[in-house]
C-alpha positions in Angstrom: -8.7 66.9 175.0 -11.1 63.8 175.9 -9.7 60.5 175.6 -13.3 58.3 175.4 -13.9 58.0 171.6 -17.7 56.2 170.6 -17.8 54.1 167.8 -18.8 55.5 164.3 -22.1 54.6 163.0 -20.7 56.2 159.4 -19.3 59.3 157.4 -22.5 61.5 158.9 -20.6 61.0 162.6 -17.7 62.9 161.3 -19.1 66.4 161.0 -19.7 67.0 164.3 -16.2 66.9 164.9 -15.3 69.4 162.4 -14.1 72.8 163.7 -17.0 74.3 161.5 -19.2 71.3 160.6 -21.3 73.9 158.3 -18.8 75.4 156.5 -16.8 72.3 155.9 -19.1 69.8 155.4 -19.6 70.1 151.8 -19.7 67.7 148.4 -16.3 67.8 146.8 -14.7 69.1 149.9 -12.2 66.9 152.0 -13.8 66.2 155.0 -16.5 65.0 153.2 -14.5 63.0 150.8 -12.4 61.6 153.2 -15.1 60.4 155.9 -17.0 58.6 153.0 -14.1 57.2 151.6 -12.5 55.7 155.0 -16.0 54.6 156.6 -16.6 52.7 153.5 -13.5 50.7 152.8 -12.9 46.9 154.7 -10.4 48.5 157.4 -7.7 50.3 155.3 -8.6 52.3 152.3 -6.7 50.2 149.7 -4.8 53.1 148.2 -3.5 53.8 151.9 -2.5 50.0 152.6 -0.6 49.8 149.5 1.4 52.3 150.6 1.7 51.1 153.8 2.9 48.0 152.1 6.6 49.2 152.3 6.6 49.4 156.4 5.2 45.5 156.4 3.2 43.1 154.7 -0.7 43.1 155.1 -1.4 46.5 156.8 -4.0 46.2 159.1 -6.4 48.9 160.4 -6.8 49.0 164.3 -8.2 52.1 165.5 -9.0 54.9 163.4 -10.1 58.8 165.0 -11.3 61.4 162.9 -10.5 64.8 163.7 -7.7 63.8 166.2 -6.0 66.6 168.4 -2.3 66.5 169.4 -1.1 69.4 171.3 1.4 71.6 170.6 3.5 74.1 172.7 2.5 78.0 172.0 -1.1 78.2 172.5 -4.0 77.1 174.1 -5.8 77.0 170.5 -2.3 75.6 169.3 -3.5 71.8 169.3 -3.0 70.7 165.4 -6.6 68.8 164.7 -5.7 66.4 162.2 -8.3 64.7 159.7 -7.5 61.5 161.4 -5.2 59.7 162.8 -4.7 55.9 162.9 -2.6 53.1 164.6 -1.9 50.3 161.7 0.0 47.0 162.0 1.9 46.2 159.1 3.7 42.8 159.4 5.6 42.8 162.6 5.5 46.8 162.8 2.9 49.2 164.3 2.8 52.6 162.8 0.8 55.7 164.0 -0.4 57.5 161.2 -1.9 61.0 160.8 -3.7 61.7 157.4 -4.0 64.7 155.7 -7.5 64.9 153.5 -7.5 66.8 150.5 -8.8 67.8 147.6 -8.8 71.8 145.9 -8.2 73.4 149.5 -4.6 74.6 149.9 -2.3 73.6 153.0 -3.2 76.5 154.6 -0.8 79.3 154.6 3.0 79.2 153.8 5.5 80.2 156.7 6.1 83.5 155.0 3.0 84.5 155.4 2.4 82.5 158.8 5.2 84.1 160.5 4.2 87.5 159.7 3.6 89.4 162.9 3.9 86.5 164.7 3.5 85.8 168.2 5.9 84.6 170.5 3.9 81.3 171.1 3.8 80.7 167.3 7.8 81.4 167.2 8.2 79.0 170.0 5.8 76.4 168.7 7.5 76.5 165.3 10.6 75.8 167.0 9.6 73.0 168.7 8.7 71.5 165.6 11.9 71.8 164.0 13.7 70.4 166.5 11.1 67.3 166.8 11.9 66.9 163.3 15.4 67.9 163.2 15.0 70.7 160.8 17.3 73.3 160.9 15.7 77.0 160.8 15.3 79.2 159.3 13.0 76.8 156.9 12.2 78.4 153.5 9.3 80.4 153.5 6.9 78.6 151.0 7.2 76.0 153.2 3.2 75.5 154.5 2.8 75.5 157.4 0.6 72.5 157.9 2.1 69.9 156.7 4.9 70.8 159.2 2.5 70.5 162.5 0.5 67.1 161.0 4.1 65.7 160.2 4.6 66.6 164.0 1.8 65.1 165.2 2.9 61.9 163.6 5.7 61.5 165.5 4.8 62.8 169.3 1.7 60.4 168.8 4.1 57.6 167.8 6.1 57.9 171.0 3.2 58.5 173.0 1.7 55.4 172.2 5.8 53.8 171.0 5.2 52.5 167.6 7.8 51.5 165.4 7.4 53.9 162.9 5.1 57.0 162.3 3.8 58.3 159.2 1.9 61.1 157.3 0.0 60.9 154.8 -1.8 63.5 152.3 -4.7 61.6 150.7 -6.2 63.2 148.0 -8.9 63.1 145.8 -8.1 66.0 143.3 -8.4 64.3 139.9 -5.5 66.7 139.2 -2.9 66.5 142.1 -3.5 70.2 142.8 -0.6 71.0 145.4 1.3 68.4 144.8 4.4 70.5 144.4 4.0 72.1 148.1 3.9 68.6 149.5 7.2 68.2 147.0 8.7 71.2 148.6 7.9 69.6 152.0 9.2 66.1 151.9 12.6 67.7 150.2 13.3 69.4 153.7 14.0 65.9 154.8 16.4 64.9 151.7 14.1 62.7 149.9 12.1 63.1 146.8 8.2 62.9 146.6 6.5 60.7 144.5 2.9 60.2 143.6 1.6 57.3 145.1 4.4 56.6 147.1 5.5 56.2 151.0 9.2 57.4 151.5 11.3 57.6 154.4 13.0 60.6 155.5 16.4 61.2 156.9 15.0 61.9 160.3 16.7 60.8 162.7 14.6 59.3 165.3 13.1 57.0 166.9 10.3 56.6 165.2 11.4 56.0 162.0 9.6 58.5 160.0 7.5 58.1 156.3 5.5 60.6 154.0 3.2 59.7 150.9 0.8 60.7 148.9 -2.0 58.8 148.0 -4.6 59.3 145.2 -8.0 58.4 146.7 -10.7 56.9 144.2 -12.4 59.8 142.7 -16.3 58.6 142.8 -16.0 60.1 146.3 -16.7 63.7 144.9 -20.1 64.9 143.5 -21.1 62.7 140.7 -21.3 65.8 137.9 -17.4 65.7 138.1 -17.6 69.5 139.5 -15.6 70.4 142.6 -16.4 73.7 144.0 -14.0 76.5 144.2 -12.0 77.2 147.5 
């Protein structure tokens, strides 16, 4: 994993970054939505501050890397590459801050389906994250995956650079909230109740503190017919 990140010079700097910057570089898909969406807001998008609002006053937007890598234990291709992660002061607090883009694409696969067959580096990287988080397997099995690893990288990037608080955050642009309820599932592992549009803190016990949200991103990011492609 490099550590020497060039300015961007806009959202076309993002593809390269992407795993597959054919495939997912598309109108109406995340990436696409998400790079236009950050690159042209005045620091923080304003649907992300205001949630941030609840951490501090007048969240600020230091450093911002698309398609940020945080390593995990199993695997050499176990690294979870998230959208982007930021660092954001808000009041007297500093917050690392992984986001999750979406719009119709799923959060990947759910555990039952993940686990199936699995490896012994997947069963030991799993278990790492549960005990970062202080989840207590076995976890339900429409549990997604994804959200699990991003919500991980959250809080090993908040120590690593000792924040006072980390945070993940699905920002989506689906005019419909499509998987809202696996998100809902998610956040209820850690006793607390998802709301649209809303930061909450978990019951994990850390340092960091820990937060999830869900943020509804300005729809005139996707393709101007309205029309989102199917996944």
């Amino acid at each position: 994993m490099r550590n020497i990140y060039l300015p961007s010079q806009g959202a076309e700097d993002w593809r390269r970054l992407l795993a597959d910057p054919i495939k997912h570089w598309r109108e109406g898909y995340s990436a696409m939505c998400l790079a236009h969406c950050w690159e042209s807001a005045s620091g923080l998008p304003h649907e992300i501050a205001r949630l941030l609002t609840c951490i501090g006053p007048l969240p600020e937007l230091l450093v911002a890397l698309p398609e940020h890598k945080v390593p995990l234990p199993g695997s050499r291709r176990g690294d979870s590459q998230n959208d982007l992660f930021a660092l954001v002061r808000a009041g007297d607090q500093t917050v690392a801050v992984t986001i999750e883009g979406k719009v119709d694409e799923p959060f990947d696969q759910p555990l039952g389906t993940w686990l199936a067959n699995a490896s012994d580096g997947k069963r030991k990287r799993l278990a790492f994250i549960c005990d970062l988080l202080g989840l207590t397997p076995p976890l339900p099995t429409n549990i997604r995956y994804q959200l699990l690893h991003r919500t991980a990288s959250a809080v090993i990037e908040a120590r690593r650079f000792k924040t006072d608080a980390a945070a993940m955050i699905v920002h989506s642009f689906s005019p419909t909230r499509k998987w809202f309820e696996d998100y809902a599932a998610f956040v209820a592992l850690f006793g607390a109740i998802a709301a649209p549009d809303q930061l909450v803190c978990s019951h994990f016990e850390g340092p960091p503190r820990l937060y999830v949200g869900w943020a509804s991103g300005e729809i005139h990011h996707l393709p101007q017919n309205g029309l989102i492609p199917a996944v």
